[in-house]
Amino acid sequence: MLGVIVFAHGSRDPLWRAPVEAVAAQIRRADPSIPVACAYLELSEPDLPTAVVRLIAEGVTHVRVLPLFFGMGKHAREDLPALMAQLSDSHPGVHFERLVAAGEDPRLTTLLAQIALESRP
């Protein structure tokens, strides 16, 4: 069974989490049968290993991680792959899939350009 983790950096400011949680909520609305969790690299909870354990407890055997990073900086390029390798070692019966960083997806950059060019009253 597929489960999705929306993964972001984290912040001490609780309002910072709202857009991350909004993405998770949109995924739930799009397909209520897929378990979804948010996870954070630092400064917020839960961390990625905790979110993975929660999804596995729900029966998930395939974890897809959506990194909400705008670019391929150190966190997306080094930290997240290292975390996912550790998770693969810790949970050998689970398939882990890391999606491209959100800002690297041309659909998102196209949408942002469209938003910038929209006429608004």
mmCIF file of N, CA and C in Angstrom:
data_model
loop_
_atom_site.group_PDB
_atom_site.id
_atom_site.type_symbol
_atom_site.label_atom_id
_atom_site.label_comp_id
_atom_site.label_asym_id
_atom_site.label_seq_id
_atom_site.Cartn_x
_atom_site.Cartn_y
_atom_site.Cartn_z
ATOM 1 N N MET A 1 0.849 -1.185 0.000
ATOM 2 C CA MET A 1 0.000 0.000 0.000
ATOM 3 C C MET A 1 0.894 1.247 0.000
ATOM 4 N N LEU A 2 0.495 2.217 -0.796
ATOM 5 C CA LEU A 2 1.219 3.480 -0.913
ATOM 6 C C LEU A 2 0.866 4.428 0.222
ATOM 7 N N GLY A 3 1.872 5.124 0.729
ATOM 8 C CA GLY A 3 1.698 6.222 1.663
ATOM 9 C C GLY A 3 2.579 7.374 1.205
ATOM 10 N N VAL A 4 2.163 8.579 1.483
ATOM 11 C CA VAL A 4 2.895 9.766 1.045
ATOM 12 C C VAL A 4 3.325 10.586 2.252
ATOM 13 N N ILE A 5 4.578 11.042 2.209
ATOM 14 C CA ILE A 5 5.071 11.969 3.233
ATOM 15 C C ILE A 5 5.440 13.277 2.553
ATOM 16 N N VAL A 6 4.825 14.347 3.009
ATOM 17 C CA VAL A 6 5.172 15.692 2.561
ATOM 18 C C VAL A 6 6.291 16.152 3.491
ATOM 19 N N PHE A 7 7.480 16.335 2.927
ATOM 20 C CA PHE A 7 8.680 16.575 3.720
ATOM 21 C C PHE A 7 9.191 17.997 3.498
ATOM 22 N N ALA A 8 9.425 18.711 4.595
ATOM 23 C CA ALA A 8 9.901 20.092 4.503
ATOM 24 C C ALA A 8 10.972 20.337 5.562
ATOM 25 N N HIS A 9 11.567 21.512 5.500
ATOM 26 C CA HIS A 9 12.672 21.838 6.397
ATOM 27 C C HIS A 9 12.249 21.878 7.852
ATOM 28 N N GLY A 10 11.240 22.664 8.160
ATOM 29 C CA GLY A 10 10.784 22.855 9.537
ATOM 30 C C GLY A 10 11.092 24.264 10.014
ATOM 31 N N SER A 11 10.378 24.687 11.042
ATOM 32 C CA SER A 11 10.539 26.026 11.595
ATOM 33 C C SER A 11 9.999 26.041 13.017
ATOM 34 N N ARG A 12 10.523 26.928 13.814
ATOM 35 C CA ARG A 12 9.977 27.095 15.168
ATOM 36 C C ARG A 12 8.624 27.805 15.149
ATOM 37 N N ASP A 13 8.346 28.528 14.083
ATOM 38 C CA ASP A 13 7.095 29.268 13.948
ATOM 39 C C ASP A 13 5.983 28.307 13.522
ATOM 40 N N PRO A 14 4.982 28.085 14.357
ATOM 41 C CA PRO A 14 3.931 27.122 14.004
ATOM 42 C C PRO A 14 3.141 27.524 12.753
ATOM 43 N N LEU A 15 3.068 28.811 12.439
ATOM 44 C CA LEU A 15 2.350 29.239 11.230
ATOM 45 C C LEU A 15 3.066 28.803 9.953
ATOM 46 N N TRP A 16 4.361 28.586 10.056
ATOM 47 C CA TRP A 16 5.155 28.166 8.898
ATOM 48 C C TRP A 16 4.665 26.830 8.348
ATOM 49 N N ARG A 17 4.136 25.982 9.229
ATOM 50 C CA ARG A 17 3.703 24.642 8.828
ATOM 51 C C ARG A 17 2.426 24.641 7.990
ATOM 52 N N ALA A 18 1.657 25.701 8.016
ATOM 53 C CA ALA A 18 0.347 25.724 7.353
ATOM 54 C C ALA A 18 0.405 25.330 5.874
ATOM 55 N N PRO A 19 1.312 25.876 5.065
ATOM 56 C CA PRO A 19 1.334 25.465 3.658
ATOM 57 C C PRO A 19 1.722 23.996 3.467
ATOM 58 N N VAL A 20 2.588 23.489 4.324
ATOM 59 C CA VAL A 20 2.989 22.080 4.247
ATOM 60 C C VAL A 20 1.780 21.199 4.547
ATOM 61 N N GLU A 21 1.073 21.535 5.587
ATOM 62 C CA GLU A 21 -0.120 20.776 5.954
ATOM 63 C C GLU A 21 -1.224 20.926 4.914
ATOM 64 N N ALA A 22 -1.263 22.073 4.228
ATOM 65 C CA ALA A 22 -2.255 22.272 3.163
ATOM 66 C C ALA A 22 -1.984 21.328 1.991
ATOM 67 N N VAL A 23 -0.727 21.103 1.680
ATOM 68 C CA VAL A 23 -0.393 20.150 0.613
ATOM 69 C C VAL A 23 -0.849 18.751 1.021
ATOM 70 N N ALA A 24 -0.568 18.365 2.258
ATOM 71 C CA ALA A 24 -1.007 17.050 2.745
ATOM 72 C C ALA A 24 -2.532 16.930 2.691
ATOM 73 N N ALA A 25 -3.226 17.976 3.084
ATOM 74 C CA ALA A 25 -4.695 17.959 3.059
ATOM 75 C C ALA A 25 -5.213 17.823 1.628
ATOM 76 N N GLN A 26 -4.552 18.476 0.689
ATOM 77 C CA GLN A 26 -4.969 18.380 -0.717
ATOM 78 C C GLN A 26 -4.771 16.959 -1.244
ATOM 79 N N ILE A 27 -3.679 16.315 -0.840
ATOM 80 C CA ILE A 27 -3.443 14.924 -1.237
ATOM 81 C C ILE A 27 -4.545 14.038 -0.677
ATOM 82 N N ARG A 28 -4.900 14.244 0.596
ATOM 83 C CA ARG A 28 -5.975 13.457 1.221
ATOM 84 C C ARG A 28 -7.302 13.636 0.488
ATOM 85 N N ARG A 29 -7.592 14.887 0.091
ATOM 86 C CA ARG A 29 -8.836 15.141 -0.644
ATOM 87 C C ARG A 29 -8.795 14.461 -2.012
ATOM 88 N N ALA A 30 -7.654 14.478 -2.664
ATOM 89 C CA ALA A 30 -7.533 13.892 -3.999
ATOM 90 C C ALA A 30 -7.670 12.373 -3.970
ATOM 91 N N ASP A 31 -7.145 11.736 -2.911
ATOM 92 C CA ASP A 31 -7.258 10.287 -2.791
ATOM 93 C C ASP A 31 -7.293 9.895 -1.321
ATOM 94 N N PRO A 32 -8.491 9.838 -0.749
ATOM 95 C CA PRO A 32 -8.622 9.533 0.680
ATOM 96 C C PRO A 32 -8.116 8.146 1.077
ATOM 97 N N SER A 33 -7.884 7.260 0.117
ATOM 98 C CA SER A 33 -7.417 5.915 0.446
ATOM 99 C C SER A 33 -5.920 5.866 0.743
ATOM 100 N N ILE A 34 -5.197 6.928 0.432
ATOM 101 C CA ILE A 34 -3.747 6.948 0.628
ATOM 102 C C ILE A 34 -3.414 7.635 1.947
ATOM 103 N N PRO A 35 -2.739 6.928 2.855
ATOM 104 C CA PRO A 35 -2.288 7.583 4.086
ATOM 105 C C PRO A 35 -1.248 8.658 3.773
ATOM 106 N N VAL A 36 -1.392 9.795 4.429
ATOM 107 C CA VAL A 36 -0.505 10.939 4.196
ATOM 108 C C VAL A 36 -0.016 11.468 5.533
ATOM 109 N N ALA A 37 1.252 11.854 5.566
ATOM 110 C CA ALA A 37 1.825 12.455 6.772
ATOM 111 C C ALA A 37 2.740 13.599 6.365
ATOM 112 N N CYS A 38 2.955 14.509 7.282
ATOM 113 C CA CYS A 38 3.966 15.549 7.115
ATOM 114 C C CYS A 38 5.170 15.155 7.957
ATOM 115 N N ALA A 39 6.354 15.555 7.515
ATOM 116 C CA ALA A 39 7.571 15.308 8.283
ATOM 117 C C ALA A 39 8.532 16.465 8.020
ATOM 118 N N TYR A 40 9.432 16.662 8.984
ATOM 119 C CA TYR A 40 10.312 17.825 8.926
ATOM 120 C C TYR A 40 11.755 17.419 9.220
ATOM 121 N N LEU A 41 12.676 18.114 8.574
ATOM 122 C CA LEU A 41 14.094 17.845 8.756
ATOM 123 C C LEU A 41 14.564 18.283 10.128
ATOM 124 N N GLU A 42 14.119 19.456 10.550
ATOM 125 C CA GLU A 42 14.524 19.975 11.859
ATOM 126 C C GLU A 42 13.532 21.034 12.321
ATOM 127 N N LEU A 43 13.599 21.367 13.583
ATOM 128 C CA LEU A 43 12.837 22.458 14.209
ATOM 129 C C LEU A 43 11.331 22.209 14.328
ATOM 130 N N SER A 44 10.826 21.133 13.757
ATOM 131 C CA SER A 44 9.404 20.788 13.829
ATOM 132 C C SER A 44 9.291 19.279 13.972
ATOM 133 N N GLU A 45 8.139 18.845 14.427
ATOM 134 C CA GLU A 45 7.870 17.415 14.557
ATOM 135 C C GLU A 45 6.630 17.078 13.759
ATOM 136 N N PRO A 46 6.560 15.835 13.260
ATOM 137 C CA PRO A 46 7.474 14.725 13.460
ATOM 138 C C PRO A 46 8.645 14.779 12.483
ATOM 139 N N ASP A 47 9.709 14.062 12.824
ATOM 140 C CA ASP A 47 10.809 13.925 11.877
ATOM 141 C C ASP A 47 10.455 12.801 10.902
ATOM 142 N N LEU A 48 11.278 12.617 9.889
ATOM 143 C CA LEU A 48 10.977 11.639 8.843
ATOM 144 C C LEU A 48 10.882 10.207 9.388
ATOM 145 N N PRO A 49 11.833 9.748 10.211
ATOM 146 C CA PRO A 49 11.698 8.376 10.728
ATOM 147 C C PRO A 49 10.404 8.147 11.510
ATOM 148 N N THR A 50 9.978 9.121 12.279
ATOM 149 C CA THR A 50 8.737 8.982 13.051
ATOM 150 C C THR A 50 7.532 8.896 12.126
ATOM 151 N N ALA A 51 7.508 9.734 11.098
ATOM 152 C CA ALA A 51 6.395 9.701 10.147
ATOM 153 C C ALA A 51 6.357 8.364 9.409
ATOM 154 N N VAL A 52 7.523 7.835 9.056
ATOM 155 C CA VAL A 52 7.581 6.541 8.376
ATOM 156 C C VAL A 52 7.010 5.439 9.268
ATOM 157 N N VAL A 53 7.411 5.404 10.528
ATOM 158 C CA VAL A 53 6.905 4.379 11.453
ATOM 159 C C VAL A 53 5.379 4.467 11.566
ATOM 160 N N ARG A 54 4.848 5.679 11.611
ATOM 161 C CA ARG A 54 3.387 5.842 11.697
ATOM 162 C C ARG A 54 2.694 5.281 10.462
ATOM 163 N N LEU A 55 3.263 5.558 9.283
ATOM 164 C CA LEU A 55 2.646 5.049 8.055
ATOM 165 C C LEU A 55 2.751 3.528 7.973
ATOM 166 N N ILE A 56 3.905 2.984 8.367
ATOM 167 C CA ILE A 56 4.062 1.528 8.358
ATOM 168 C C ILE A 56 3.037 0.883 9.291
ATOM 169 N N ALA A 57 2.773 1.515 10.419
ATOM 170 C CA ALA A 57 1.769 0.998 11.359
ATOM 171 C C ALA A 57 0.376 0.973 10.733
ATOM 172 N N GLU A 58 0.150 1.809 9.712
ATOM 173 C CA GLU A 58 -1.134 1.831 8.999
ATOM 174 C C GLU A 58 -1.160 0.835 7.842
ATOM 175 N N GLY A 59 -0.063 0.084 7.670
ATOM 176 C CA GLY A 59 -0.023 -0.916 6.607
ATOM 177 C C GLY A 59 0.708 -0.498 5.345
ATOM 178 N N VAL A 60 1.340 0.662 5.359
ATOM 179 C CA VAL A 60 2.041 1.153 4.176
ATOM 180 C C VAL A 60 3.288 0.304 3.917
ATOM 181 N N THR A 61 3.484 -0.060 2.662
ATOM 182 C CA THR A 61 4.676 -0.814 2.245
ATOM 183 C C THR A 61 5.475 -0.067 1.180
ATOM 184 N N HIS A 62 4.954 1.042 0.718
ATOM 185 C CA HIS A 62 5.613 1.888 -0.293
ATOM 186 C C HIS A 62 5.459 3.334 0.183
ATOM 187 N N VAL A 63 6.586 3.955 0.540
ATOM 188 C CA VAL A 63 6.560 5.330 1.045
ATOM 189 C C VAL A 63 7.115 6.252 -0.026
ATOM 190 N N ARG A 64 6.284 7.177 -0.465
ATOM 191 C CA ARG A 64 6.691 8.192 -1.449
ATOM 192 C C ARG A 64 6.902 9.498 -0.691
ATOM 193 N N VAL A 65 8.097 10.079 -0.837
ATOM 194 C CA VAL A 65 8.440 11.312 -0.130
ATOM 195 C C VAL A 65 8.460 12.469 -1.127
ATOM 196 N N LEU A 66 7.644 13.473 -0.848
ATOM 197 C CA LEU A 66 7.594 14.700 -1.649
ATOM 198 C C LEU A 66 8.375 15.784 -0.916
ATOM 199 N N PRO A 67 9.585 16.124 -1.385
ATOM 200 C CA PRO A 67 10.370 17.170 -0.713
ATOM 201 C C PRO A 67 9.880 18.563 -1.120
ATOM 202 N N LEU A 68 9.409 19.318 -0.151
ATOM 203 C CA LEU A 68 8.962 20.680 -0.433
ATOM 204 C C LEU A 68 10.128 21.658 -0.288
ATOM 205 N N PHE A 69 11.122 21.448 -1.116
ATOM 206 C CA PHE A 69 12.259 22.364 -1.202
ATOM 207 C C PHE A 69 12.174 23.025 -2.562
ATOM 208 N N PHE A 70 12.502 24.313 -2.613
ATOM 209 C CA PHE A 70 12.384 25.004 -3.892
ATOM 210 C C PHE A 70 13.514 24.631 -4.840
ATOM 211 N N GLY A 71 14.670 24.310 -4.319
ATOM 212 C CA GLY A 71 15.789 23.932 -5.170
ATOM 213 C C GLY A 71 16.532 22.752 -4.606
ATOM 214 N N MET A 72 17.531 22.323 -5.333
ATOM 215 C CA MET A 72 18.329 21.167 -4.939
ATOM 216 C C MET A 72 19.524 21.606 -4.106
ATOM 217 N N GLY A 73 19.256 22.213 -2.966
ATOM 218 C CA GLY A 73 20.318 22.583 -2.043
ATOM 219 C C GLY A 73 20.790 21.373 -1.263
ATOM 220 N N LYS A 74 21.603 21.629 -0.259
ATOM 221 C CA LYS A 74 22.222 20.554 0.529
ATOM 222 C C LYS A 74 21.189 19.622 1.156
ATOM 223 N N HIS A 75 20.104 20.166 1.663
ATOM 224 C CA HIS A 75 19.103 19.313 2.304
ATOM 225 C C HIS A 75 18.498 18.322 1.306
ATOM 226 N N ALA A 76 18.131 18.797 0.122
ATOM 227 C CA ALA A 76 17.520 17.916 -0.878
ATOM 228 C C ALA A 76 18.558 17.024 -1.552
ATOM 229 N N ARG A 77 19.756 17.537 -1.718
ATOM 230 C CA ARG A 77 20.797 16.814 -2.448
ATOM 231 C C ARG A 77 21.544 15.800 -1.583
ATOM 232 N N GLU A 78 21.735 16.115 -0.285
ATOM 233 C CA GLU A 78 22.549 15.252 0.572
ATOM 234 C C GLU A 78 21.790 14.710 1.781
ATOM 235 N N ASP A 79 21.157 15.590 2.548
ATOM 236 C CA ASP A 79 20.532 15.163 3.803
ATOM 237 C C ASP A 79 19.386 14.176 3.580
ATOM 238 N N LEU A 80 18.480 14.505 2.666
ATOM 239 C CA LEU A 80 17.329 13.632 2.446
ATOM 240 C C LEU A 80 17.745 12.275 1.875
ATOM 241 N N PRO A 81 18.614 12.197 0.877
ATOM 242 C CA PRO A 81 19.031 10.858 0.417
ATOM 243 C C PRO A 81 19.688 10.028 1.517
ATOM 244 N N ALA A 82 20.460 10.656 2.388
ATOM 245 C CA ALA A 82 21.086 9.920 3.496
ATOM 246 C C ALA A 82 20.020 9.400 4.465
ATOM 247 N N LEU A 83 19.045 10.238 4.780
ATOM 248 C CA LEU A 83 17.949 9.803 5.657
ATOM 249 C C LEU A 83 17.181 8.636 5.044
ATOM 250 N N MET A 84 16.922 8.725 3.749
ATOM 251 C CA MET A 84 16.155 7.673 3.094
ATOM 252 C C MET A 84 16.952 6.371 3.015
ATOM 253 N N ALA A 85 18.260 6.449 2.860
ATOM 254 C CA ALA A 85 19.088 5.247 2.872
ATOM 255 C C ALA A 85 19.022 4.579 4.247
ATOM 256 N N GLN A 86 19.064 5.392 5.296
ATOM 257 C CA GLN A 86 18.948 4.847 6.657
ATOM 258 C C GLN A 86 17.588 4.187 6.857
ATOM 259 N N LEU A 87 16.540 4.818 6.332
ATOM 260 C CA LEU A 87 15.197 4.259 6.469
ATOM 261 C C LEU A 87 15.076 2.937 5.710
ATOM 262 N N SER A 88 15.672 2.863 4.530
ATOM 263 C CA SER A 88 15.655 1.617 3.759
ATOM 264 C C SER A 88 16.347 0.501 4.520
ATOM 265 N N ASP A 89 17.457 0.841 5.162
ATOM 266 C CA ASP A 89 18.169 -0.155 5.967
ATOM 267 C C ASP A 89 17.347 -0.597 7.171
ATOM 268 N N SER A 90 16.648 0.348 7.793
ATOM 269 C CA SER A 90 15.863 0.054 8.997
ATOM 270 C C SER A 90 14.557 -0.678 8.694
ATOM 271 N N HIS A 91 14.043 -0.501 7.471
ATOM 272 C CA HIS A 91 12.746 -1.080 7.090
ATOM 273 C C HIS A 91 12.897 -1.793 5.746
ATOM 274 N N PRO A 92 13.579 -2.943 5.723
ATOM 275 C CA PRO A 92 13.882 -3.609 4.454
ATOM 276 C C PRO A 92 12.659 -4.068 3.665
ATOM 277 N N GLY A 93 11.525 -4.232 4.304
ATOM 278 C CA GLY A 93 10.325 -4.667 3.601
ATOM 279 C C GLY A 93 9.523 -3.533 2.996
ATOM 280 N N VAL A 94 10.039 -2.315 3.113
ATOM 281 C CA VAL A 94 9.317 -1.138 2.623
ATOM 282 C C VAL A 94 10.084 -0.536 1.444
ATOM 283 N N HIS A 95 9.355 -0.189 0.397
ATOM 284 C CA HIS A 95 9.951 0.486 -0.759
ATOM 285 C C HIS A 95 9.874 1.999 -0.525
ATOM 286 N N PHE A 96 11.008 2.671 -0.639
ATOM 287 C CA PHE A 96 11.064 4.124 -0.465
ATOM 288 C C PHE A 96 11.314 4.787 -1.801
ATOM 289 N N GLU A 97 10.532 5.832 -2.077
ATOM 290 C CA GLU A 97 10.636 6.572 -3.329
ATOM 291 C C GLU A 97 10.742 8.057 -2.997
ATOM 292 N N ARG A 98 11.778 8.699 -3.514
ATOM 293 C CA ARG A 98 11.966 10.139 -3.303
ATOM 294 C C ARG A 98 11.627 10.857 -4.599
ATOM 295 N N LEU A 99 10.640 11.729 -4.527
ATOM 296 C CA LEU A 99 10.284 12.538 -5.685
ATOM 297 C C LEU A 99 11.268 13.697 -5.826
ATOM 298 N N VAL A 100 11.255 14.320 -6.970
ATOM 299 C CA VAL A 100 12.096 15.492 -7.214
ATOM 300 C C VAL A 100 11.662 16.619 -6.276
ATOM 301 N N ALA A 101 12.594 17.468 -5.873
ATOM 302 C CA ALA A 101 12.254 18.635 -5.049
ATOM 303 C C ALA A 101 11.176 19.447 -5.778
ATOM 304 N N ALA A 102 10.197 19.909 -5.024
ATOM 305 C CA ALA A 102 9.037 20.584 -5.619
ATOM 306 C C ALA A 102 9.431 21.702 -6.580
ATOM 307 N N GLY A 103 10.413 22.501 -6.211
ATOM 308 C CA GLY A 103 10.823 23.618 -7.058
ATOM 309 C C GLY A 103 11.533 23.200 -8.329
ATOM 310 N N GLU A 104 11.926 21.940 -8.415
ATOM 311 C CA GLU A 104 12.580 21.424 -9.618
ATOM 312 C C GLU A 104 11.571 20.874 -10.621
ATOM 313 N N ASP A 105 10.305 20.795 -10.223
ATOM 314 C CA ASP A 105 9.268 20.280 -11.115
ATOM 315 C C ASP A 105 8.797 21.412 -12.024
ATOM 316 N N PRO A 106 8.935 21.259 -13.335
ATOM 317 C CA PRO A 106 8.552 22.341 -14.245
ATOM 318 C C PRO A 106 7.088 22.742 -14.145
ATOM 319 N N ARG A 107 6.225 21.846 -13.671
ATOM 320 C CA ARG A 107 4.809 22.216 -13.507
ATOM 321 C C ARG A 107 4.650 23.281 -12.436
ATOM 322 N N LEU A 108 5.458 23.192 -11.374
ATOM 323 C CA LEU A 108 5.381 24.194 -10.314
ATOM 324 C C LEU A 108 5.957 25.524 -10.787
ATOM 325 N N THR A 109 7.083 25.496 -11.456
ATOM 326 C CA THR A 109 7.665 26.756 -11.916
ATOM 327 C C THR A 109 6.750 27.432 -12.943
ATOM 328 N N THR A 110 6.078 26.641 -13.773
ATOM 329 C CA THR A 110 5.109 27.210 -14.716
ATOM 330 C C THR A 110 3.947 27.856 -13.968
ATOM 331 N N LEU A 111 3.434 27.166 -12.953
ATOM 332 C CA LEU A 111 2.333 27.710 -12.160
ATOM 333 C C LEU A 111 2.745 29.007 -11.467
ATOM 334 N N LEU A 112 3.929 29.049 -10.908
ATOM 335 C CA LEU A 112 4.397 30.273 -10.239
ATOM 336 C C LEU A 112 4.505 31.431 -11.232
ATOM 337 N N ALA A 113 4.984 31.154 -12.418
ATOM 338 C CA ALA A 113 5.048 32.207 -13.441
ATOM 339 C C ALA A 113 3.650 32.691 -13.807
ATOM 340 N N GLN A 114 2.702 31.767 -13.920
ATOM 341 C CA GLN A 114 1.321 32.151 -14.230
ATOM 342 C C GLN A 114 0.740 33.014 -13.123
ATOM 343 N N ILE A 115 1.000 32.649 -11.885
ATOM 344 C CA ILE A 115 0.503 33.443 -10.755
ATOM 345 C C ILE A 115 1.080 34.847 -10.818
ATOM 346 N N ALA A 116 2.365 34.960 -11.111
ATOM 347 C CA ALA A 116 3.016 36.267 -11.173
ATOM 348 C C ALA A 116 2.431 37.154 -12.271
ATOM 349 N N LEU A 117 1.947 36.542 -13.325
ATOM 350 C CA LEU A 117 1.455 37.311 -14.474
ATOM 351 C C LEU A 117 -0.053 37.525 -14.472
ATOM 352 N N GLU A 118 -0.757 36.938 -13.522
ATOM 353 C CA GLU A 118 -2.203 37.088 -13.463
ATOM 354 C C GLU A 118 -2.589 38.545 -13.216
ATOM 355 N N SER A 119 -3.681 38.943 -13.859
ATOM 356 C CA SER A 119 -4.251 40.257 -13.583
ATOM 357 C C SER A 119 -5.152 40.120 -12.369
ATOM 358 N N ARG A 120 -4.952 40.978 -11.427
ATOM 359 C CA ARG A 120 -5.824 40.971 -10.239
ATOM 360 C C ARG A 120 -6.300 42.390 -9.994
ATOM 361 N N PRO A 121 -7.547 42.520 -9.583
ATOM 362 C CA PRO A 121 -8.074 43.875 -9.337
ATOM 363 C C PRO A 121 -7.421 44.523 -8.130
#
